[in-house]
Coordinates of C-alpha atoms in Angstrom, one line a residue:
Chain A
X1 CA 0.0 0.0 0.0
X2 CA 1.5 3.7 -1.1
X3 CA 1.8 6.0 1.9
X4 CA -0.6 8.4 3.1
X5 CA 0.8 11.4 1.6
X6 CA 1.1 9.3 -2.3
X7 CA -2.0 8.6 -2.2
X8 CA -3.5 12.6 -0.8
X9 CA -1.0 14.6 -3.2
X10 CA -2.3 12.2 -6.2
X11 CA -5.9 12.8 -4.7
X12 CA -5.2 16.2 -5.4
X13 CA -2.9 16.5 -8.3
X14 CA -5.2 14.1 -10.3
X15 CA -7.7 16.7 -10.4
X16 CA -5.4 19.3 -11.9
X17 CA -4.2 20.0 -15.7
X18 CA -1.8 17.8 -16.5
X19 CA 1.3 20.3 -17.5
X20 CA 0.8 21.1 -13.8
X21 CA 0.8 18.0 -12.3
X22 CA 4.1 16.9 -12.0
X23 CA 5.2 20.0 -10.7
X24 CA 2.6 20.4 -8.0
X25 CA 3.5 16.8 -6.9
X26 CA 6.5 17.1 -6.3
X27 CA 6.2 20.5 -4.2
X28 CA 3.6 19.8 -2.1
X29 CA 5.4 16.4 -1.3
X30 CA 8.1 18.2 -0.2
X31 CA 6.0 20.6 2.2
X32 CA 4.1 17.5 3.6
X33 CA 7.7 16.1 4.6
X34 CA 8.5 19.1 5.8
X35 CA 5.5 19.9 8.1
X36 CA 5.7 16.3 9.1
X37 CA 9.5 16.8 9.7
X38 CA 9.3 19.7 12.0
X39 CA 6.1 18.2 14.4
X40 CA 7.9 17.5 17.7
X41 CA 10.2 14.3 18.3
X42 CA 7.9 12.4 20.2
X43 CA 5.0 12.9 17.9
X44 CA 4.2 9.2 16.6
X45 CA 4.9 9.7 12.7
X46 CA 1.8 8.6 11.2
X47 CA 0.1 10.8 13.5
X48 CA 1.7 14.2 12.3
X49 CA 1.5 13.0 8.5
X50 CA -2.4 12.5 9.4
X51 CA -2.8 15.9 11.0
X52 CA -0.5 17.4 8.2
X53 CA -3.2 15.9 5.8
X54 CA -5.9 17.1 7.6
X55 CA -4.7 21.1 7.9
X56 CA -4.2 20.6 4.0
X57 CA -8.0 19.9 3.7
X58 CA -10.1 18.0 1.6
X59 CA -8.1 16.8 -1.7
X60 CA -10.7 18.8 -4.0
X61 CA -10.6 21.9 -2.2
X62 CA -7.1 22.5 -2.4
X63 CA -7.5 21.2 -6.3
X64 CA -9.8 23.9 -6.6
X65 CA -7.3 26.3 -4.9
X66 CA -4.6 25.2 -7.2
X67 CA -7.0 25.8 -10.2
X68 CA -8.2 28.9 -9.0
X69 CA -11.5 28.5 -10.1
X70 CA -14.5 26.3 -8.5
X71 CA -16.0 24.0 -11.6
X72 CA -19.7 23.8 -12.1
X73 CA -21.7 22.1 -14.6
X74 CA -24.3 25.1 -14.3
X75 CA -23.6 28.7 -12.1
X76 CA -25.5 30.3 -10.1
X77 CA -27.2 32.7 -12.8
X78 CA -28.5 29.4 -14.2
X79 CA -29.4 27.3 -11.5
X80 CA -32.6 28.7 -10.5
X81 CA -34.2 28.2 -14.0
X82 CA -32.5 25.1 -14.8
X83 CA -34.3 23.7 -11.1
X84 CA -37.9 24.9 -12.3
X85 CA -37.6 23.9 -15.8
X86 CA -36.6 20.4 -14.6
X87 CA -39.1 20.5 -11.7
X88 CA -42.0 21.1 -14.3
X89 CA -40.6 18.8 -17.0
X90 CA -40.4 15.9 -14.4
X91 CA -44.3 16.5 -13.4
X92 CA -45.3 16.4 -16.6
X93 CA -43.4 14.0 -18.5
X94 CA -42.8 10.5 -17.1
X95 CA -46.4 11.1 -16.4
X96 CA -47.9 12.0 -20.3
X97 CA -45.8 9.2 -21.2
X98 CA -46.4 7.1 -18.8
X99 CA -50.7 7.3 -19.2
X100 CA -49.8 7.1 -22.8
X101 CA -48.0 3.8 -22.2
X102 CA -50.6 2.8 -19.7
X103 CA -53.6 3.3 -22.7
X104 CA -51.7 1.2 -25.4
X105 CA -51.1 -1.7 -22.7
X106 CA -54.7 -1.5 -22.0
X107 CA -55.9 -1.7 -25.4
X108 CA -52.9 -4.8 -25.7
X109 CA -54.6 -6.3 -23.2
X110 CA -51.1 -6.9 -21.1
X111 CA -51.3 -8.8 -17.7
X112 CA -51.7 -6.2 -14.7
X113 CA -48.1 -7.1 -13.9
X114 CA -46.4 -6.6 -17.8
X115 CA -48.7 -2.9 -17.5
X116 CA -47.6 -1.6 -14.4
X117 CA -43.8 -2.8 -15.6
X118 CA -44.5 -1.1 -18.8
X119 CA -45.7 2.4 -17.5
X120 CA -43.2 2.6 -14.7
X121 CA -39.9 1.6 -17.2
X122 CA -41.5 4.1 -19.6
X123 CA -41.8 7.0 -17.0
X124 CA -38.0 6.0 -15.4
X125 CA -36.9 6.1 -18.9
X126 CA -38.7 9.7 -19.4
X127 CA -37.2 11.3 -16.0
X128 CA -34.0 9.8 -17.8
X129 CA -33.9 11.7 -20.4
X130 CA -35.9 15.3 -19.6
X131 CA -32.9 15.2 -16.7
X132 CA -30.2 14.5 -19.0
X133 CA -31.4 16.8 -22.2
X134 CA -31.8 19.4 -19.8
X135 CA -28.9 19.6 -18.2
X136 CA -26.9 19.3 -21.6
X137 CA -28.7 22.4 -22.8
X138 CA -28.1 24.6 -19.7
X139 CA -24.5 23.3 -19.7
X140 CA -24.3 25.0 -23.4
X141 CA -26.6 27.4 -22.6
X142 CA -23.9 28.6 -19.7
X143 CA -20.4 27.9 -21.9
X144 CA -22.1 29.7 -24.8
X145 CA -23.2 33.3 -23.0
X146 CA -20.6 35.2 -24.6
X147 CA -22.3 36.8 -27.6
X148 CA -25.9 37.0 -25.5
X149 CA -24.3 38.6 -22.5
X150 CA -22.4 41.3 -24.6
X151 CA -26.3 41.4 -26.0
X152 CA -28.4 41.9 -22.5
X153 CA -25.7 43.7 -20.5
X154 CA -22.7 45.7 -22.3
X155 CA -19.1 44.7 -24.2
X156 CA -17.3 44.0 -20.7
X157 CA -14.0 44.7 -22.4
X158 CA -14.6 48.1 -23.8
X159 CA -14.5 51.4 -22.3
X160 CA -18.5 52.4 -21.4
X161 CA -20.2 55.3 -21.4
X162 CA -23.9 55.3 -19.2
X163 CA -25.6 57.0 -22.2
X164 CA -25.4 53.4 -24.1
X165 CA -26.5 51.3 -22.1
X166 CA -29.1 48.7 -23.8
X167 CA -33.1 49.0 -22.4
X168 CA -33.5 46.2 -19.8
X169 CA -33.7 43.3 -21.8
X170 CA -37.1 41.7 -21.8
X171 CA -37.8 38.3 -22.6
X172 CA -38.0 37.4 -26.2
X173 CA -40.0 33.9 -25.4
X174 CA -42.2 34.0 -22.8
X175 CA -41.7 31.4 -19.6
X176 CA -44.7 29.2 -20.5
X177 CA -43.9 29.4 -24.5
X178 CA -40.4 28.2 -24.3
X179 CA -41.7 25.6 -21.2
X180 CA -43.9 24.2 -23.4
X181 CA -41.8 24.2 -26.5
X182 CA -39.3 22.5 -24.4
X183 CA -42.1 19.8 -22.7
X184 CA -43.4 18.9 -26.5
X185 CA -39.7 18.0 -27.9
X186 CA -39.2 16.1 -24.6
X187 CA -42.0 14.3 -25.0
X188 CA -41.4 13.4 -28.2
X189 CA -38.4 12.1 -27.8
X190 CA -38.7 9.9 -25.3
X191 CA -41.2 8.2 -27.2
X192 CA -38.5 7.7 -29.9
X193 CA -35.9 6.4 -27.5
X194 CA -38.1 3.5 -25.6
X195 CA -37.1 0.7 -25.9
X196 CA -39.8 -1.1 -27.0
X197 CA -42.5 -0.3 -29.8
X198 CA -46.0 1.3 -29.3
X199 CA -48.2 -0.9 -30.8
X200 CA -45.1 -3.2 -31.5
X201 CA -45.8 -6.3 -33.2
X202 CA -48.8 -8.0 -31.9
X203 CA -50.7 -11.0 -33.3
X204 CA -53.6 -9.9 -32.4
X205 CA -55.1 -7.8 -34.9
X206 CA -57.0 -5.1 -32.7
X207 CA -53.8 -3.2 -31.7
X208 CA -51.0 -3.3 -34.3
X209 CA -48.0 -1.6 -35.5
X210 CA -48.9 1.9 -36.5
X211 CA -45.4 2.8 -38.5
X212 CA -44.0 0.7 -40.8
X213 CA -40.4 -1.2 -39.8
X214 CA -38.6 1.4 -42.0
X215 CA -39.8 3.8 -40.2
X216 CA -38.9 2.5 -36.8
X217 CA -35.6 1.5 -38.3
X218 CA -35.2 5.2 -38.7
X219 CA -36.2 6.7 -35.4
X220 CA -32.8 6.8 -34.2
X221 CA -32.8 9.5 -36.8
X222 CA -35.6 11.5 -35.7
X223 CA -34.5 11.0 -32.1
X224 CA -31.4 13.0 -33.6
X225 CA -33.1 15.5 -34.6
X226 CA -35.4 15.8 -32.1
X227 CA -32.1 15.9 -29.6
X228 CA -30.8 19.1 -31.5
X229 CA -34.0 21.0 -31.1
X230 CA -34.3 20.1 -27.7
X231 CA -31.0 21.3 -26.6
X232 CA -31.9 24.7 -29.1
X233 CA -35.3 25.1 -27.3
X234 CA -33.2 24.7 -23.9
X235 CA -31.4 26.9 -24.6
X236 CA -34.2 29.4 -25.7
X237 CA -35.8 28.9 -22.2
X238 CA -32.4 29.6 -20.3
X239 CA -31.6 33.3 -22.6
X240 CA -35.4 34.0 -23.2
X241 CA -34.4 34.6 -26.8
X242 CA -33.6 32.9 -30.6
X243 CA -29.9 34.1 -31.5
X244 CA -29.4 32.9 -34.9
X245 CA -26.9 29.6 -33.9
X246 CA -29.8 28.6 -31.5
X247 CA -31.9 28.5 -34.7
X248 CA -29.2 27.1 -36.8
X249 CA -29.5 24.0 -34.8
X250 CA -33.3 24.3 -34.5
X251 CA -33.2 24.2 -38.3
X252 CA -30.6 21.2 -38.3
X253 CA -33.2 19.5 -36.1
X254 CA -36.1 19.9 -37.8
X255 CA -34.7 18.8 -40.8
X256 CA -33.5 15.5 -39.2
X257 CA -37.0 15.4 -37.8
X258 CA -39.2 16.2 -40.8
X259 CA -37.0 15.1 -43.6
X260 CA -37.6 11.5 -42.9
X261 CA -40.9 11.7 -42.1
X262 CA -42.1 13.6 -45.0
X263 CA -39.8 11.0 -47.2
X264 CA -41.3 7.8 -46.1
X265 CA -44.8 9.4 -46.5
X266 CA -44.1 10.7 -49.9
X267 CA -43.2 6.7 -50.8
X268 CA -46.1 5.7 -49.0
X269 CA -43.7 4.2 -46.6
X270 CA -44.8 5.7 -43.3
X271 CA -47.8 4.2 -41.7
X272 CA -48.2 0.7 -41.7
X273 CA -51.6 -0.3 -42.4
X274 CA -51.6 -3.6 -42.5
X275 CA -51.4 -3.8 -38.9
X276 CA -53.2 -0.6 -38.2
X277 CA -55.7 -0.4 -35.3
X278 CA -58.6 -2.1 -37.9
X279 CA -60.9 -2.2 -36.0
X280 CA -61.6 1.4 -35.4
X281 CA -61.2 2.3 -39.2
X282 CA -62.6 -0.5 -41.0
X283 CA -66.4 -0.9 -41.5
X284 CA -68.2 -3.6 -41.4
X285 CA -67.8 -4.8 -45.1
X286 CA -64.2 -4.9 -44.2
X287 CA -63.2 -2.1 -46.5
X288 CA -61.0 0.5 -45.2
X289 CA -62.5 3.3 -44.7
X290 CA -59.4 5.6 -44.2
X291 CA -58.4 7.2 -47.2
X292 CA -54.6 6.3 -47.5
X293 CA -53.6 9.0 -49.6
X294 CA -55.6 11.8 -48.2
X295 CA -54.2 10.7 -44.7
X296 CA -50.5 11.4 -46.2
X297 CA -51.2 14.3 -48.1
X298 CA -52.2 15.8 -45.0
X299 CA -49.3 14.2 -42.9
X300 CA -47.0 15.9 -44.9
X301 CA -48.4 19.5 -45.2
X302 CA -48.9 19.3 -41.7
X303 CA -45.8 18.3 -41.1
X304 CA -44.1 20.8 -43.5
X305 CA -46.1 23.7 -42.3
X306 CA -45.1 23.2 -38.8
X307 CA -41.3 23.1 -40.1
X308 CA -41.9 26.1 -41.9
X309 CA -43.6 27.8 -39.5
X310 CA -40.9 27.3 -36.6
X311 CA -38.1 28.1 -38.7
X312 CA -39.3 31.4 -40.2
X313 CA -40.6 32.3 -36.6
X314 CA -37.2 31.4 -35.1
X315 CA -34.5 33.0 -37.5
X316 CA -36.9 36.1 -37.3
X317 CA -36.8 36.6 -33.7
X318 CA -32.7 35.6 -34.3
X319 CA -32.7 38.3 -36.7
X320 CA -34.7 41.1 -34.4
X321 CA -31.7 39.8 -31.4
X322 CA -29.0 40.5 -33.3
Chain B
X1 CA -25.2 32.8 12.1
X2 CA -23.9 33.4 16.1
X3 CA -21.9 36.6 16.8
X4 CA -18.6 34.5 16.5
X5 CA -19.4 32.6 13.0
X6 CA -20.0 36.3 11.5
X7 CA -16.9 37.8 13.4
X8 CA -14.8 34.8 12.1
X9 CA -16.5 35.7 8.4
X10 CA -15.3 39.1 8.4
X11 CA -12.3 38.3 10.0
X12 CA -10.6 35.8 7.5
X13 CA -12.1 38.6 4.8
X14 CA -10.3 41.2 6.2
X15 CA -6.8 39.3 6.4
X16 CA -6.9 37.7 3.1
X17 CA -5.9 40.6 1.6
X18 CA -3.1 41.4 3.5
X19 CA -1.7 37.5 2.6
X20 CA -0.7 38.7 -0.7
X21 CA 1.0 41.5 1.0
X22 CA 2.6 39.5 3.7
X23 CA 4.3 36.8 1.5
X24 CA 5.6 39.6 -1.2
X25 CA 7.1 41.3 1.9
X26 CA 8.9 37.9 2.7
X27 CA 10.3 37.2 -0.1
X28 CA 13.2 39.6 -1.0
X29 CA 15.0 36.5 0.2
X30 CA 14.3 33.2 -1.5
X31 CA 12.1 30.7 0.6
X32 CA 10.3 27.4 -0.2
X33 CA 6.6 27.3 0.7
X34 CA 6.8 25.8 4.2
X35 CA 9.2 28.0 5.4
X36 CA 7.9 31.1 4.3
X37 CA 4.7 29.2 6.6
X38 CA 7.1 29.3 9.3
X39 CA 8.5 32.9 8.7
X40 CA 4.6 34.3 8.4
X41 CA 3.4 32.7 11.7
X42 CA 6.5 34.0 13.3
X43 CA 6.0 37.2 12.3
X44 CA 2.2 36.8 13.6
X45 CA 1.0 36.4 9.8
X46 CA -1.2 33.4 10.7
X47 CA -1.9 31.7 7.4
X48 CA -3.0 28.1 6.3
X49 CA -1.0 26.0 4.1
X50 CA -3.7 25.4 1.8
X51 CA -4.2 29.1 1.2
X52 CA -0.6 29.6 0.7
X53 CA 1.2 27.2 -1.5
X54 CA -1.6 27.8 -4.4
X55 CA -1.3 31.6 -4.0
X56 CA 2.6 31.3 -4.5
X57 CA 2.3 29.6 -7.9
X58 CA -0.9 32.2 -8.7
X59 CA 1.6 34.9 -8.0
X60 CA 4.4 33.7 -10.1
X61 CA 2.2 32.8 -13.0
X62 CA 1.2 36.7 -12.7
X63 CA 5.1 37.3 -13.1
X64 CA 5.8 39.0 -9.4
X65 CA 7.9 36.2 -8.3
X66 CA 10.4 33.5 -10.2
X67 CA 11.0 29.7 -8.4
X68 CA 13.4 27.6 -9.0
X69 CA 14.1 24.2 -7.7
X70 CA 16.9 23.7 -5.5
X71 CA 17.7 19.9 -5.2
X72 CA 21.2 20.3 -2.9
X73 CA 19.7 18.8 0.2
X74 CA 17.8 16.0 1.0
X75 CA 14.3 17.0 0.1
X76 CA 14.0 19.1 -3.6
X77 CA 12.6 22.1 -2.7
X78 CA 11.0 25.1 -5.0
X79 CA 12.2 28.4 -4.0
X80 CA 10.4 31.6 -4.9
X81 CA 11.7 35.0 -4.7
X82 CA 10.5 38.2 -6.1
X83 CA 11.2 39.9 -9.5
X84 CA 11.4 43.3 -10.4
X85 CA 7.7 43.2 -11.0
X86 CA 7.4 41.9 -7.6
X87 CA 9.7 44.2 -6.0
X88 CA 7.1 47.2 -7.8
X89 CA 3.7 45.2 -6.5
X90 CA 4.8 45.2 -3.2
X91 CA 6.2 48.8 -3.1
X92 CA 2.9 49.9 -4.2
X93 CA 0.8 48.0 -1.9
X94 CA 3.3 48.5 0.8
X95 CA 2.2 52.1 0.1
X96 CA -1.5 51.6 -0.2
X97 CA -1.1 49.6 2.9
X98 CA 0.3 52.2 5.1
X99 CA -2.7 54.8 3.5
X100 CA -5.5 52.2 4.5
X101 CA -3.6 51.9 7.9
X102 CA -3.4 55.7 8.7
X103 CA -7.1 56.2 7.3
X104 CA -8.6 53.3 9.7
X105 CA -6.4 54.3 12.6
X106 CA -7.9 57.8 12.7
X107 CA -11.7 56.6 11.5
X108 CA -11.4 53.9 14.7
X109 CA -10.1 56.2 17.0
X110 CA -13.1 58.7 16.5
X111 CA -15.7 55.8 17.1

């Protein structure tokens, strides 16, 4: 076993950059001796190297010390909204997709036990995600202030003169917009990422598949996408405005997102209906009575107009920031 | 927060300052960190290690003092010593010291 002192200075100096380490090691070895050297004679050894230790502090507080800087995922301008946005997306979340999950075992007719498995994996799998997304997009949202900050406050480097200062900056996005921007990409993409199918691939007629395998083979896609304008939308919520890379990556997302979609309806290659739920859309004589082409037609101008609509409305409001 | 907690509070604010100070003032001579410890608590500088050692590499990465390792005795130790940099820091807070000194002297006399 490495002495007490190996195994603190490497506690600390493990945390450091490496250029520094060596260095660091080496020194603070030496003071440890040192200190331990000049306790009194009949001081037992291991004692003073213990309360030498112990004046030094915790390892990561004299790491920090070294560094000169405390590190955090998200500061304290941040923290507050990245709590509530969290704290709402957790309430409503896990539990959308977990009643969703809870309606499509119900019409599977699952066991009590495979439902109440099913709903609670779906919602743990949903507080997964909103708490990791989230946290990704704040952790941006805080590394990526500069531009915005020289926006809401003033240049911090140049000389300043009160007559310029900006209007108090007033949010672009209201809370409850960018909230529920934020909830409906979550949502949404949790359902991609489960990891098992709605509807999967059931004998029994009454509740099929609703999207064909290529389209499930190409969720991972969509979940792509739908990633990017999460972490845009987060990102939204935490600066209360569009700046145009924010809408860059919207963009990139919604492409990811819509592209595919529109392209597998376009080939009639989007909704499976073989396996669709018949027996709400067939009538008796067996016929379908769901017009396939007038369902895709409007899939895809739906689809598109939302597309269009977000991206005009974000790279305008970019535009107006900048 | 108890009367003492806050007093300690202010307290360690009030001396951290002076550290900076203290250890520029000490180093005309070259010392390794723990006995420039040594030389600060004799001279009723009371300082932790912790707070020291990191403010000594701080200060030379700012250019007001130069180390070098000295590996002659048993134990390799880094020395630091001021530059001329250092040497015009510390005159100047030296100065600014003295000014906050006579200033608080007379403001604390008058209650």
């Amino acid at each position: 076993m490495t002495s007490m002192t190996d195994r603190y200075v490497h506690a600390v100096t493990v945390q450091l950059p490496e250029s520094q380490r060596e260095d660091i090691a080496r020194e603070l070895r030496g003071t440890i001796e040192d200190t331990v050297a000049a306790a009194p004679e009949s001081a037992d050894p291991g004692a003073a190297e213990r309360q030498a230790l112990l004046d030094l502090g915790h390892p990561t507080r004299l790491a920090d010390s070294y560094r000169g800087e405390p590190r955090s995922l998200i500061g304290p301008r941040f923290y507050p909204a990245w709590l509530r946005t969290t704290k709402i997306l957790l309430a409503l979340v896990p539990a959308v997709v977990g009643a969703v999950l809870l309606l499509v075992g119900l019409f599977d007719h699952s066991t009590p036990g495979e439902l109440v498995l099913d709903v609670l994996s779906g919602a743990f799998y949903a507080a997964l995600h909103v708490v990791f997304w989230t946290t990704l997009g704040f952790a941006i949202a805080e590394r990526t202030g500069l531009e915005a900050d020289q926006l809401e406050v003033l240049p911090a480097t140049e000389e300043w003169d009160p007559a310029t200062l900006p209007e108090p900056a007033r949010r672009q996005v209201t809370w409850s917009d960018s909230i529920a921007s934020v909830v409906t990409n979550a949502f949404l993409l949790v359902l991609l990422v489960l990891p098992f199918r709605l509807g999967g691939a059931i004998d029994d007629f009454e509740w099929g598949q609703l999207f064909t395998d290529t389209a499930y083979s190409l969720r991972w896609v969509l979940a792509t996408g739908m990633v990017l304008s999460l972490l845009a939308s987060v990102h939204v919520l935490a600066r209360g405005r569009w700046t145009r890379p924010t809408a860059v990556v919207n963009l990139l997302g919604t492409l990811l997102f819509v592209g595919p979609l529109v392209w597998l309806a376009a080939r009639n290659d989007l909704y499976a209906w073989d396996t669709f739920p018949v027996a709400w859309v067939r009538d008796a004589g067996g016929e379908l009575k769901i017009n396939d082409t007038a369902t895709l037609v409007t899939t895809i101008v739906v689809l598109l107009a939302v597309a269009l609509w977000e991206t005009v409305d974000s790279f305008r409001k970019a535009a107006r920031t900048d | 927060m108890t009367t003492e907690e806050t007093l300690a509070t202010h307290g360690q604010e009030l001396r951290r300052g002076t550290v900076v100070l203290a250890a520029l003032a000490s180093l005309g001579e070259p010392r390794y960190g723990y006995a420039l410890l040594q030389h600060l608590a004799r001279a009723g500088i009371e300082v932790e290690g912790n707070t020291l050692y990191p403010l000594l590499r701080r200060l030379e990465k700012q250019g007001l003092l130069v180390s070098e390792w000295n590996t002659d005795e048993s134990r390799p130790r880094k020395f630091y010593a001021l530059t001329t940099e250092g040497r015009g820091v510390l005159t100047a807070l030296t100065q600014e010291w003295s000014a906050l000194n006579t200033a608080l002297t007379r403001l604390t006399a008058r209650g």
